[in-house]
Short mmCIF file of C-alpha atoms (C1' of nucleotides) in Angstrom, two decimals:
data_model
loop_
_atom_site.label_atom_id
_atom_site.label_comp_id
_atom_site.label_asym_id
_atom_site.label_seq_id
_atom_site.Cartn_x
_atom_site.Cartn_y
_atom_site.Cartn_z
CA MET W 1 -108.32 -25.11 -67.64
CA LYS W 2 -108.41 -25.53 -71.95
CA GLU W 3 -106.30 -22.69 -72.96
CA LYS W 4 -108.15 -19.43 -73.39
CA THR W 5 -108.03 -17.19 -76.21
CA ARG W 6 -107.98 -12.52 -75.86
CA VAL W 7 -112.01 -11.41 -77.25
CA ARG W 8 -108.63 -8.92 -78.53
CA GLU W 9 -107.33 -11.40 -80.62
CA VAL W 10 -110.69 -13.08 -81.63
CA LEU W 11 -112.72 -10.20 -82.70
CA ALA W 12 -108.81 -9.31 -84.46
CA ALA W 13 -109.13 -12.93 -86.80
CA PRO W 14 -108.68 -12.89 -90.66
CA ALA W 15 -111.63 -15.35 -90.77
CA ALA W 16 -115.03 -16.99 -88.99
CA GLY W 17 -114.43 -21.22 -88.86
CA ALA W 18 -111.93 -21.70 -86.02
CA ARG W 19 -113.07 -22.99 -82.52
CA TYR W 20 -111.87 -21.27 -79.76
CA VAL W 21 -112.12 -20.56 -76.10
CA VAL W 22 -112.74 -17.59 -74.45
CA LYS W 23 -113.63 -16.42 -70.57
CA GLY W 24 -114.56 -13.64 -69.94
CA TRP W 25 -117.21 -11.33 -67.81
CA VAL W 26 -121.04 -10.92 -68.85
CA ARG W 27 -122.26 -8.08 -69.58
CA THR W 28 -125.65 -8.05 -70.84
CA VAL W 29 -127.58 -11.09 -72.13
CA ARG W 30 -131.06 -11.54 -74.38
CA VAL W 31 -132.90 -13.81 -73.88
CA GLY W 32 -135.40 -15.99 -75.38
CA LYS W 33 -137.02 -19.06 -76.29
CA GLU W 34 -134.64 -20.69 -79.53
CA VAL W 35 -131.99 -18.51 -79.04
CA ALA W 36 -130.45 -16.64 -75.93
CA PHE W 37 -127.29 -14.04 -77.29
CA ILE W 38 -124.34 -12.93 -74.00
CA ALA W 39 -121.91 -9.65 -74.64
CA LEU W 40 -118.87 -11.76 -72.93
CA ASN W 41 -115.73 -8.98 -71.62
CA ASP W 42 -111.48 -10.14 -70.63
CA GLY W 43 -110.57 -6.45 -70.46
CA SER W 44 -108.54 -7.02 -73.18
CA CYS W 45 -110.36 -4.99 -75.15
CA LEU W 46 -113.46 -2.45 -75.24
CA ALA W 47 -115.89 -4.26 -77.10
CA SER W 48 -117.36 -7.50 -75.63
CA LEU W 49 -117.69 -10.54 -77.87
CA GLN W 50 -121.28 -11.04 -78.74
CA VAL W 51 -121.48 -15.35 -77.28
CA VAL W 52 -124.65 -17.02 -79.34
CA ALA W 53 -126.09 -19.96 -76.75
CA THR W 54 -129.01 -21.86 -77.73
CA PRO W 55 -131.49 -24.65 -75.47
CA ALA W 56 -129.19 -27.15 -77.91
CA LEU W 57 -126.89 -27.27 -74.64
CA ALA W 58 -127.27 -28.56 -72.22
CA ASN W 59 -126.55 -26.18 -69.69
CA TYR W 60 -128.89 -23.35 -71.40
CA GLU W 61 -131.80 -21.96 -68.85
CA GLU W 62 -128.86 -22.17 -66.48
CA VAL W 63 -127.39 -20.16 -69.51
CA SER W 64 -129.64 -17.65 -70.41
CA ARG W 65 -130.41 -16.61 -66.16
CA SER W 66 -126.71 -15.36 -66.16
CA GLY W 67 -126.76 -11.78 -64.53
CA THR W 68 -124.43 -9.59 -65.55
CA GLY W 69 -121.18 -9.81 -63.67
CA ALA W 70 -121.25 -13.59 -64.48
CA ALA W 71 -117.33 -14.62 -65.50
CA LEU W 72 -118.30 -17.59 -68.36
CA GLU W 73 -116.25 -19.83 -69.93
CA VAL W 74 -117.11 -20.50 -73.67
CA SER W 75 -115.77 -23.21 -76.87
CA GLY W 76 -117.54 -22.96 -79.50
CA THR W 77 -117.20 -21.89 -83.19
CA LEU W 78 -116.83 -18.13 -84.55
CA ALA W 79 -119.19 -16.79 -87.32
CA ALA W 80 -119.75 -14.31 -88.88
CA SER W 81 -123.11 -12.84 -88.09
CA PRO W 82 -125.78 -12.07 -89.39
CA ALA W 83 -127.37 -9.16 -87.95
CA ALA W 84 -126.09 -6.03 -87.68
CA GLY W 85 -122.79 -4.42 -84.90
CA GLN W 86 -120.38 -6.67 -84.68
CA ARG W 87 -118.77 -8.65 -87.48
CA TYR W 88 -118.03 -13.00 -85.63
CA GLU W 89 -119.66 -14.09 -83.17
CA LEU W 90 -119.35 -17.10 -81.46
CA GLN W 91 -121.69 -20.44 -81.59
CA ALA W 92 -120.93 -22.04 -77.92
CA GLU W 93 -120.85 -25.30 -78.15
CA GLU W 94 -119.90 -26.05 -74.75
CA ILE W 95 -120.49 -22.65 -71.28
CA THR W 96 -119.23 -23.51 -67.93
CA ILE W 97 -121.09 -20.94 -65.88
CA THR W 98 -117.52 -20.10 -64.01
CA GLY W 99 -118.95 -17.89 -61.38
CA ALA W 100 -122.80 -17.15 -61.05
CA ALA W 101 -123.83 -13.10 -60.63
CA ASP W 102 -126.80 -12.70 -58.64
CA GLU W 103 -128.95 -9.96 -59.08
CA ALA W 104 -127.03 -7.96 -55.82
CA TYR W 105 -124.69 -6.75 -58.19
CA PRO W 106 -123.47 -3.14 -58.05
CA LEU W 107 -122.61 -2.62 -61.92
CA GLN W 108 -126.08 -2.40 -63.57
CA LYS W 109 -125.36 -2.60 -67.55
CA LYS W 110 -127.28 1.27 -67.42
CA ARG W 111 -125.00 4.81 -66.92
CA HIS W 112 -123.66 5.03 -62.88
CA SER W 113 -121.50 8.42 -61.65
CA PHE W 114 -118.61 8.37 -61.65
CA GLU W 115 -119.79 8.99 -57.90
CA TYR W 116 -120.77 6.08 -57.42
CA LEU W 117 -118.27 3.75 -59.22
CA ARG W 118 -115.53 4.76 -57.37
CA THR W 119 -118.13 3.71 -54.22
CA ILE W 120 -117.09 0.24 -55.76
CA ALA W 121 -113.72 0.08 -57.25
CA HIS W 122 -112.76 -2.96 -56.86
CA LEU W 123 -115.66 -3.30 -59.26
CA ARG W 124 -115.80 -0.42 -61.48
CA PRO W 125 -112.73 -1.62 -63.86
CA ARG W 126 -115.11 -4.61 -65.29
CA SER W 127 -116.79 -0.87 -67.05
CA ASN W 128 -116.73 -0.06 -69.95
CA THR W 129 -114.92 3.69 -68.92
CA PHE W 130 -112.78 2.53 -66.73
CA GLY W 131 -112.13 -0.63 -68.95
CA ALA W 132 -110.72 2.35 -70.74
CA VAL W 133 -108.76 4.29 -68.66
CA PHE W 134 -106.65 1.25 -68.10
CA ARG W 135 -106.03 0.61 -70.86
CA VAL W 136 -104.28 3.15 -71.33
CA ARG W 137 -102.94 3.64 -68.11
CA SER W 138 -100.94 1.11 -68.05
CA SER W 139 -100.35 1.55 -73.15
CA LEU W 140 -98.90 4.62 -71.46
CA ALA W 141 -96.73 3.51 -68.09
CA GLN W 142 -94.31 0.96 -71.43
CA ALA W 143 -94.26 3.85 -73.85
CA ILE W 144 -92.68 5.88 -71.23
CA HIS W 145 -90.82 3.20 -70.70
CA ARG W 146 -89.74 2.44 -74.74
CA PHE W 147 -89.32 6.12 -74.53
CA PHE W 148 -86.66 7.39 -72.11
CA ALA W 149 -84.72 3.12 -73.13
CA GLU W 150 -85.29 4.72 -76.89
CA ARG W 151 -83.09 7.30 -75.81
CA GLY W 152 -81.03 5.69 -73.89
CA PHE W 153 -81.47 6.70 -70.04
CA LEU W 154 -81.76 5.11 -67.41
CA TYR W 155 -84.60 3.64 -64.87
CA VAL W 156 -83.58 4.33 -61.53
CA HIS W 157 -85.71 3.30 -58.67
CA THR W 158 -84.51 6.20 -55.95
CA PRO W 159 -86.71 5.50 -52.00
CA ILE W 160 -89.49 5.20 -50.81
CA ILE W 161 -89.08 6.20 -47.92
CA THR W 162 -86.44 8.90 -46.99
CA ALA W 163 -85.69 11.24 -44.10
CA SER W 164 -85.16 14.35 -46.03
CA ASP W 165 -88.39 16.47 -45.05
CA CYS W 166 -86.85 18.95 -46.88
CA GLU W 167 -87.18 17.79 -50.26
CA GLY W 168 -89.91 19.80 -50.89
CA ALA W 169 -92.81 22.21 -48.99
CA GLY W 170 -95.48 19.16 -49.42
CA GLU W 171 -96.39 17.67 -46.12
CA LEU W 172 -94.48 13.46 -45.70
CA PHE W 173 -96.02 10.98 -44.31
CA ARG W 174 -94.90 9.85 -41.41
CA VAL W 175 -93.23 6.16 -41.46
CA THR W 176 -92.69 4.82 -38.06
CA THR W 177 -92.93 1.76 -35.20
CA LEU W 178 -92.75 3.55 -32.02
CA ASP W 179 -96.23 2.22 -29.49
CA LEU W 180 -98.10 5.69 -31.03
CA ALA W 181 -99.63 5.38 -27.49
CA HIS W 182 -96.81 5.04 -25.72
CA PRO W 183 -93.85 7.09 -27.54
CA PRO W 184 -90.18 7.64 -26.13
CA LEU W 185 -90.63 11.74 -25.23
CA VAL W 186 -87.45 13.72 -24.76
CA ALA W 187 -88.36 16.99 -22.93
CA GLY W 188 -92.17 16.31 -24.51
CA GLU W 189 -91.38 15.20 -27.88
CA VAL W 190 -91.86 11.84 -29.53
CA ASP W 191 -87.73 11.08 -29.51
CA TYR W 192 -87.49 9.43 -32.88
CA ALA W 193 -84.01 7.80 -31.94
CA GLY W 194 -85.47 4.77 -30.53
CA ASP W 195 -87.63 4.46 -34.14
CA PHE W 196 -86.81 1.77 -36.60
CA PHE W 197 -83.82 3.96 -39.04
CA GLY W 198 -83.40 6.04 -35.67
CA GLN W 199 -84.39 9.39 -37.54
CA ALA W 200 -87.64 10.66 -38.67
CA THR W 201 -88.57 8.80 -41.97
CA GLY W 202 -91.65 9.95 -44.15
CA LEU W 203 -92.35 7.95 -47.28
CA THR W 204 -91.41 10.18 -50.33
CA VAL W 205 -92.54 13.43 -51.77
CA SER W 206 -90.71 13.44 -54.69
CA GLY W 207 -87.50 11.52 -56.09
CA GLN W 208 -86.04 14.86 -57.94
CA LEU W 209 -82.76 15.47 -55.15
CA GLU W 210 -81.37 11.05 -55.52
CA GLY W 211 -82.36 11.37 -58.88
CA GLU W 212 -79.74 13.75 -60.06
CA LEU W 213 -77.72 12.18 -57.91
CA PHE W 214 -77.77 9.70 -60.26
CA ALA W 215 -77.41 11.66 -63.04
CA MET W 216 -74.68 13.12 -62.30
CA ALA W 217 -72.99 9.09 -62.28
CA PHE W 218 -75.04 7.98 -65.62
CA SER W 219 -75.66 11.27 -67.32
CA ASP W 220 -79.89 11.00 -68.23
CA ILE W 221 -82.00 9.22 -66.10
CA TYR W 222 -85.69 9.02 -65.00
CA THR W 223 -88.03 8.09 -61.82
CA PHE W 224 -91.60 6.71 -62.55
CA GLY W 225 -92.66 5.73 -59.44
CA PRO W 226 -95.89 6.50 -56.75
CA THR W 227 -95.54 9.97 -54.90
CA PHE W 228 -96.95 11.03 -51.94
CA ARG W 229 -98.31 14.15 -50.34
CA ALA W 230 -99.75 14.32 -46.76
CA GLU W 231 -101.73 17.81 -47.91
CA ASN W 232 -105.25 18.52 -47.09
CA SER W 233 -105.70 18.74 -51.02
CA ASN W 234 -110.14 18.17 -51.80
CA THR W 235 -109.38 18.62 -55.91
CA SER W 236 -110.70 16.78 -58.69
CA ARG W 237 -106.49 16.92 -59.90
CA HIS W 238 -104.86 16.12 -56.02
CA ALA W 239 -103.94 12.63 -54.53
CA ALA W 240 -102.49 11.88 -51.53
CA GLU W 241 -100.65 8.52 -53.27
CA PHE W 242 -99.68 9.34 -56.99
CA TRP W 243 -97.31 7.95 -59.89
CA MET W 244 -94.40 10.98 -61.48
CA ILE W 245 -92.45 11.08 -63.79
CA GLU W 246 -88.87 12.46 -63.85
CA PRO W 247 -85.92 12.89 -65.58
CA GLU W 248 -82.99 14.37 -65.01
CA ILE W 249 -80.47 15.48 -67.48
CA ALA W 250 -76.68 16.23 -66.66
CA PHE W 251 -74.55 18.51 -69.06
CA ALA W 252 -77.87 20.26 -69.95
CA ASP W 253 -79.71 23.47 -69.79
CA LEU W 254 -83.34 24.38 -69.29
CA ALA W 255 -83.58 25.13 -73.19
CA ALA W 256 -82.69 21.52 -73.43
CA ASP W 257 -85.25 19.98 -70.32
CA ALA W 258 -87.13 21.77 -72.71
CA ALA W 259 -86.90 20.62 -75.38
CA LEU W 260 -86.69 17.10 -73.91
CA ALA W 261 -90.16 17.21 -71.66
CA GLU W 262 -91.52 19.31 -75.07
CA GLU W 263 -90.35 15.32 -77.35
CA PHE W 264 -91.74 13.57 -74.07
CA PHE W 265 -95.39 14.98 -74.46
CA ARG W 266 -95.57 14.61 -77.88
CA TYR W 267 -94.04 11.84 -78.21
CA LEU W 268 -97.15 10.51 -75.55
CA CYS W 269 -99.78 12.44 -77.61
CA ARG W 270 -98.50 10.07 -80.69
CA HIS W 271 -98.45 7.74 -78.50
CA VAL W 272 -102.26 6.97 -77.48
CA LEU W 273 -103.51 7.72 -81.06
CA ASP W 274 -101.58 5.53 -82.79
CA HIS W 275 -101.45 2.25 -79.65
CA CYS W 276 -104.68 3.19 -77.77
CA GLY W 277 -107.76 3.88 -80.68
CA GLU W 278 -110.36 1.91 -80.40
CA ASP W 279 -110.05 3.62 -76.20
CA LEU W 280 -109.37 6.34 -77.82
CA ALA W 281 -112.06 7.36 -79.57
CA PHE W 282 -114.98 6.04 -76.54
CA PHE W 283 -113.54 9.05 -75.11
CA ASN W 284 -113.41 11.32 -77.53
CA GLU W 285 -117.35 9.98 -78.23
CA HIS W 286 -118.63 9.91 -74.08
CA ILE W 287 -116.18 12.17 -72.20
CA ASP W 288 -115.23 14.86 -73.93
CA ARG W 289 -115.42 15.28 -77.93
CA GLY W 290 -113.29 17.01 -78.99
CA LEU W 291 -110.33 15.02 -77.28
CA ILE W 292 -108.73 13.34 -80.59
CA GLU W 293 -108.67 16.81 -82.19
CA ARG W 294 -106.87 18.58 -79.43
CA ILE W 295 -104.33 15.34 -78.83
CA GLY W 296 -103.64 15.28 -82.58
CA ASN W 297 -102.66 19.53 -82.94
CA VAL W 298 -100.69 18.64 -79.88
CA ALA W 299 -98.88 15.87 -81.24
CA ASP W 300 -97.76 18.16 -84.58
CA SER W 301 -97.15 21.46 -83.49
CA ALA W 302 -94.35 23.52 -82.09
CA PHE W 303 -94.99 24.55 -78.35
CA ALA W 304 -94.22 28.51 -77.62
CA MET W 305 -92.29 29.65 -74.90
CA MET W 306 -92.69 33.21 -73.45
CA GLU W 307 -90.75 34.60 -70.98
CA TYR W 308 -92.89 35.14 -66.95
CA SER W 309 -92.04 38.61 -67.39
CA GLU W 310 -94.21 38.82 -70.26
CA ALA W 311 -96.41 36.07 -69.57
CA VAL W 312 -96.92 39.23 -66.47
CA GLU W 313 -97.77 41.40 -68.81
CA ARG W 314 -100.10 39.69 -71.26
CA LEU W 315 -101.95 38.94 -68.44
CA LYS W 316 -102.53 43.02 -67.44
CA ARG W 317 -103.10 43.36 -70.84
CA ALA W 318 -105.85 41.01 -70.59
CA PRO W 319 -109.16 42.33 -71.50
CA VAL W 320 -110.82 40.42 -68.56
CA ALA W 321 -111.02 40.41 -64.86
CA PHE W 322 -109.02 38.11 -62.89
CA GLU W 323 -109.68 36.81 -59.61
CA PHE W 324 -106.57 37.12 -58.29
CA PRO W 325 -103.74 39.56 -58.72
CA VAL W 326 -100.99 40.31 -61.44
CA GLU W 327 -97.76 41.49 -60.21
CA TRP W 328 -94.57 40.34 -61.20
CA GLY W 329 -92.68 38.58 -58.61
CA LEU W 330 -96.16 36.93 -57.84
CA ASP W 331 -97.45 33.39 -58.53
CA LEU W 332 -99.16 32.58 -61.86
CA GLN W 333 -102.34 31.25 -60.43
CA ALA W 334 -104.35 28.42 -62.59
CA GLU W 335 -106.69 31.07 -64.17
CA HIS W 336 -104.24 32.78 -65.51
CA GLU W 337 -102.00 29.47 -66.54
CA ARG W 338 -105.48 29.07 -68.17
CA TYR W 339 -105.85 32.27 -69.61
CA LEU W 340 -102.03 32.20 -70.99
CA THR W 341 -102.22 28.57 -72.33
CA GLU W 342 -105.79 28.77 -73.95
CA GLN W 343 -106.68 32.21 -74.81
CA VAL W 344 -103.25 33.96 -75.67
CA VAL W 345 -102.01 31.35 -76.35
CA GLY W 346 -103.85 28.29 -77.67
CA GLY W 347 -101.72 25.82 -77.01
CA PRO W 348 -98.97 24.14 -75.38
CA VAL W 349 -97.06 27.01 -73.58
CA PHE W 350 -93.76 26.69 -71.99
CA ILE W 351 -92.98 29.52 -69.34
CA VAL W 352 -89.69 30.13 -67.77
CA ASN W 353 -87.44 31.88 -66.37
CA TYR W 354 -90.02 32.71 -62.67
CA PRO W 355 -88.57 35.42 -59.23
CA LYS W 356 -87.01 33.75 -57.06
CA GLU W 357 -88.07 33.89 -53.73
CA ILE W 358 -91.86 32.16 -55.84
CA LYS W 359 -89.80 29.02 -56.68
CA ALA W 360 -87.56 25.61 -54.74
CA PHE W 361 -83.50 26.42 -53.87
CA TYR W 362 -82.22 24.23 -55.91
CA MET W 363 -83.19 25.68 -59.29
CA ARG W 364 -79.97 27.59 -61.47
CA GLN W 365 -79.72 31.10 -60.05
CA ASN W 366 -80.66 33.23 -63.00
CA ASP W 367 -77.25 36.59 -64.72
CA ASP W 368 -79.98 38.61 -64.11
CA GLY W 369 -80.34 37.99 -59.95
CA ARG W 370 -84.92 37.77 -59.97
CA THR W 371 -85.05 35.18 -61.61
CA VAL W 372 -85.17 31.15 -61.60
CA ALA W 373 -84.17 28.93 -64.70
CA ALA W 374 -87.52 27.12 -63.93
CA MET W 375 -90.09 26.09 -66.09
CA ASP W 376 -93.37 25.36 -66.41
CA LEU W 377 -95.57 23.49 -69.66
CA LEU W 378 -99.47 24.41 -69.65
CA VAL W 379 -101.40 23.22 -71.63
CA PRO W 380 -105.19 23.93 -72.37
CA LYS W 381 -107.88 22.57 -70.43
CA VAL W 382 -105.19 21.56 -67.75
CA GLY W 383 -103.55 23.68 -66.76
CA GLU W 384 -99.84 23.22 -65.61
CA ILE W 385 -98.65 20.42 -66.27
CA ILE W 386 -95.29 19.21 -65.94
CA GLY W 387 -92.84 21.72 -63.84
CA GLY W 388 -88.89 21.63 -63.63
CA SER W 389 -85.34 23.72 -63.66
CA GLN W 390 -82.22 23.94 -64.09
CA ARG W 391 -80.26 23.28 -61.07
CA GLU W 392 -78.03 24.78 -59.08
CA GLU W 393 -74.70 23.75 -59.53
CA ARG W 394 -72.23 25.83 -58.36
CA LEU W 395 -71.85 25.35 -54.89
CA ASP W 396 -71.23 28.90 -53.27
CA LEU W 397 -74.87 29.47 -54.47
CA LEU W 398 -76.83 26.69 -53.66
CA THR W 399 -75.90 26.86 -49.66
CA THR W 400 -76.27 30.54 -49.76
CA ARG W 401 -79.91 29.58 -51.17
CA MET W 402 -80.50 27.06 -49.36
CA GLU W 403 -79.27 29.30 -45.46
CA GLU W 404 -81.87 32.51 -46.87
CA VAL W 405 -84.58 30.23 -47.23
CA GLY W 406 -84.21 28.01 -44.07
CA ILE W 407 -82.87 24.77 -45.53
CA ALA W 408 -79.53 23.31 -43.06
CA PRO W 409 -76.88 22.90 -45.54
CA ALA W 410 -75.81 19.98 -43.45
CA ASP W 411 -79.01 18.04 -43.38
CA LEU W 412 -78.28 18.02 -47.44
CA TRP W 413 -74.97 17.08 -47.52
CA TRP W 414 -74.98 13.81 -49.79
CA TYR W 415 -76.37 16.49 -52.39
CA LEU W 416 -73.71 18.64 -51.40
CA ASP W 417 -71.38 16.90 -52.40
CA THR W 418 -72.52 16.75 -56.34
CA ARG W 419 -71.49 19.85 -56.71
CA ARG W 420 -67.70 19.86 -54.18
CA TRP W 421 -67.02 17.52 -57.27
CA GLY W 422 -67.55 16.88 -60.74
CA SER W 423 -70.54 19.33 -60.49
CA CYS W 424 -71.45 19.52 -64.14
CA PRO W 425 -74.87 21.84 -66.06
CA HIS W 426 -78.15 20.09 -65.29
CA ALA W 427 -81.18 19.55 -66.00
CA GLY W 428 -85.30 18.00 -65.04
CA PHE W 429 -88.40 18.26 -64.61
CA GLY W 430 -91.46 16.24 -62.61
CA LEU W 431 -94.84 15.15 -64.98
CA GLY W 432 -97.80 14.59 -62.57
CA PHE W 433 -98.37 10.93 -64.62
CA GLU W 434 -102.46 11.14 -63.71
CA ARG W 435 -102.40 14.65 -64.89
CA LEU W 436 -101.33 12.92 -67.90
CA ILE W 437 -103.71 10.40 -68.17
CA MET W 438 -106.51 13.18 -67.46
CA TYR W 439 -104.80 15.39 -70.60
CA LEU W 440 -105.83 11.88 -73.07
CA THR W 441 -108.87 10.66 -72.13
CA GLY W 442 -110.19 13.54 -71.09
CA MET W 443 -111.44 12.55 -67.43
CA GLU W 444 -111.82 15.69 -65.04
CA ASN W 445 -111.46 13.88 -62.06
CA ILE W 446 -107.90 11.71 -59.86
CA ARG W 447 -109.64 9.53 -58.41
CA ASP W 448 -111.40 8.11 -62.42
CA VAL W 449 -107.33 7.26 -63.85
CA ILE W 450 -105.87 5.67 -60.26
CA PRO W 451 -106.75 2.02 -59.86
CA PHE W 452 -108.20 2.31 -56.05
CA PRO W 453 -106.90 6.44 -55.02
CA ARG W 454 -105.81 7.96 -51.92
CA THR W 455 -107.53 10.99 -50.71
CA PRO W 456 -107.99 12.84 -47.69
CA ARG W 457 -110.86 9.96 -45.43
CA HIS W 458 -110.34 7.77 -48.47
CA ALA W 459 -107.96 4.69 -48.55
CA GLU W 460 -110.08 2.00 -49.31
CA PHE W 461 -109.82 -1.26 -50.91
"C1'" U Y 1 -108.50 24.48 -45.04
"C1'" C Y 2 -111.78 28.10 -47.05
"C1'" C Y 3 -116.88 28.45 -51.08
"C1'" C Y 4 -120.44 27.41 -53.36
"C1'" C Y 5 -124.68 23.22 -54.78
"C1'" A Y 6 -125.76 18.08 -53.23
"C1'" A Y 7 -128.91 13.80 -50.70
"C1'" U Y 8 -135.27 11.03 -52.51
"C1'" A Y 9 -136.25 2.66 -54.43
"C1'" G Y 10 -131.05 -1.89 -55.24
"C1'" C Y 11 -128.75 2.00 -59.70
"C1'" U Y 12 -130.03 7.57 -62.36
"C1'" C Y 13 -133.48 11.19 -61.06
"C1'" A Y 14 -138.80 13.70 -60.80
"C1'" G Y 15 -141.16 15.85 -56.60
"C1'" U Y 16 -145.61 22.08 -58.21
"C1'" C Y 17 -147.82 26.12 -53.43
"C1'" G Y 18 -145.72 22.86 -46.73
"C1'" G Y 19 -151.30 18.46 -47.83
"C1'" U Y 20 -148.03 12.23 -46.05
"C1'" A Y 21 -143.72 9.13 -52.71
"C1'" G Y 22 -143.58 8.53 -58.67
"C1'" A Y 23 -140.67 7.02 -63.43
"C1'" G Y 24 -137.90 5.20 -65.91
"C1'" C Y 25 -133.35 1.69 -65.07
"C1'" A Y 26 -131.82 -3.68 -62.36
"C1'" G Y 27 -135.68 -7.38 -59.98
"C1'" G Y 28 -140.28 -11.43 -60.05
"C1'" U Y 29 -143.91 -13.15 -63.62
"C1'" G Y 30 -145.68 -14.15 -68.10
"C1'" G Y 31 -145.72 -13.36 -73.53
"C1'" C Y 32 -142.22 -12.00 -78.59
"C1'" U Y 33 -138.80 -11.92 -80.67
"C1'" G Y 34 -131.06 -13.47 -84.83
"C1'" U Y 35 -131.01 -9.73 -80.16
"C1'" U Y 36 -127.87 -5.11 -80.16
"C1'" A Y 37 -127.54 -1.01 -72.86
"C1'" A Y 38 -134.11 -5.62 -77.31
"C1'" C Y 39 -139.04 -4.61 -76.73
"C1'" C Y 40 -144.06 -6.16 -74.51
"C1'" A Y 41 -147.71 -6.31 -70.30
"C1'" C Y 42 -148.79 -6.73 -65.10
"C1'" C Y 43 -145.69 -7.51 -60.47
"C1'" U Y 44 -141.92 -6.19 -56.32
"C1'" U Y 45 -138.72 -2.19 -53.71
"C1'" G Y 46 -139.02 3.38 -49.26
"C1'" U Y 47 -134.43 5.12 -41.50
"C1'" C Y 48 -137.00 10.76 -48.86
"C1'" C Y 49 -129.06 10.90 -45.14
"C1'" C Y 50 -128.85 12.36 -39.36
"C1'" U Y 51 -130.70 15.53 -35.17
"C1'" G Y 52 -133.33 19.67 -33.13
"C1'" G Y 53 -136.70 23.74 -34.71
"C1'" U Y 54 -141.23 26.36 -37.09
"C1'" U Y 55 -146.69 24.73 -38.28
"C1'" C Y 56 -152.63 21.26 -37.58
"C1'" G Y 57 -149.51 18.49 -41.59
"C1'" A Y 58 -142.21 19.37 -43.44
"C1'" G Y 59 -139.34 14.90 -48.77
"C1'" U Y 60 -140.12 20.06 -49.17
"C1'" C Y 61 -139.33 26.07 -44.62
"C1'" C Y 62 -135.23 27.09 -40.44
"C1'" G Y 63 -130.45 25.75 -36.99
"C1'" G Y 64 -126.15 22.28 -36.35
"C1'" G Y 65 -123.65 17.94 -38.61
"C1'" U Y 66 -122.45 13.57 -41.95
"C1'" U Y 67 -120.94 11.97 -46.61
"C1'" G Y 68 -120.89 13.84 -50.92
"C1'" G Y 69 -120.06 16.94 -55.81
"C1'" G Y 70 -117.56 21.52 -57.72
"C1'" G Y 71 -114.55 25.59 -56.97
"C1'" A Y 72 -110.19 27.75 -54.63
"C1'" G Y 73 -104.77 27.19 -51.85
"C1'" C Y 74 -101.22 24.14 -51.42
"C1'" C Y 75 -98.86 21.38 -56.06
"C1'" A Y 76 -97.99 16.67 -60.05
#
RNA sequence: UCCCCAAUAGCUCAGUCGGUAGAGCAGGUGGCUGUUAACCACCUUGUCCCUGGUUCGAGUCCGGGUUGGGGAGCCA
């Protein structure tokens, strides 16, 4: 095969005149008798390359009839475009139709609803919006690894399959090789002793507990991988399979945790502004006007911090009627979080030190005896985007707390061992990758920032 | 899981008071043109989500269901 040049590179050429081979998919064709214009896109950037075809081509008739979606290989010479709309165009000398696309091609050169595009998720990456979404997603994933690598963090692959169902409150997907029609039974219950792992197992809902084990050896670590929740959640912000970033830092307290989260979040805002400009401009114009300004503000401003107790007081004094009650000891609802970040602060804000009753067992108990060292980062438009805490490193307090909330310490003996030998203050947080992408693109549905979304009743593709 | 809304051509949608279905895009034909999701003319395309009911008559009103969307809870 002839070596190709990406459209992105061709469009960035210093001058016209060179010959190129470009391969991609047709976005639109505008046909005439003496000339046809083909917008060719290969996903390397948002812009398409204008290919100019003339009847001099042996297969001009065929080429001019190729519709939106067809795959073409074009050899030609780059020329300065005489018309407005593009700097360069490729004067085709030879065009091969690699894969034709007829009128049944579901992606037309017009606006489609996101709902419809979800039903053709195998083709939607060829659209402008989803091309931009998945380029930004890829770029952000690499930026996340770079951020941690620059700071000496160890990247750890925590297990996908887990036997501990007390990691969090999330419902586990079951992993089994048992014959579901005829499972082995003992006293009417399924006997997992005969299952593949000899015990009940499921897909992970968090890599945090294993991450803590590695932090107790490598000091600063992070995980970045898929996570699964079998919750029957039908919202624009929940998926059954999503990706999560979970750093864990040893010899660190909640303040250090929040400082890391802020540096991390601002780094990623700065990253898309500096590296995804074309796609961001597209989102800013078509999806969310004000996006670039909002991201820029976050990248440049220090984040506020507010005690949970103060947040409750502010909400109580708020001159608005909330649907849910505000009382010390109750969890903050989405409407409360939005009010705090959008109205009270007008920017990102950490809420810290929550009542221990509404938070997980592993969070470090504060000296007041009623709060734990937890933090949530709230951002305008989205609400909670990061949740983290300092972990309880004191063995006696941790085991007591586990018993209080009904988690058998024996099941997590390995977790408790880190508190038994060489324990130290440590902290970490979790960032939902898709929610980050939503925040940085303005896309409002999690199903539209993950290639093939898994949600209740949906595992197509 | 709960609340609300929606479902009409391949896609995006309109459809008045209940009177028998329409536009744009896509597709076809022709024209025109260095075009810019080109343009102009003509043409083709319907299980009006399913089901039951009210009615002389239902895309339209009512009941049940399915699917999708928005919101809430759970959370990331």
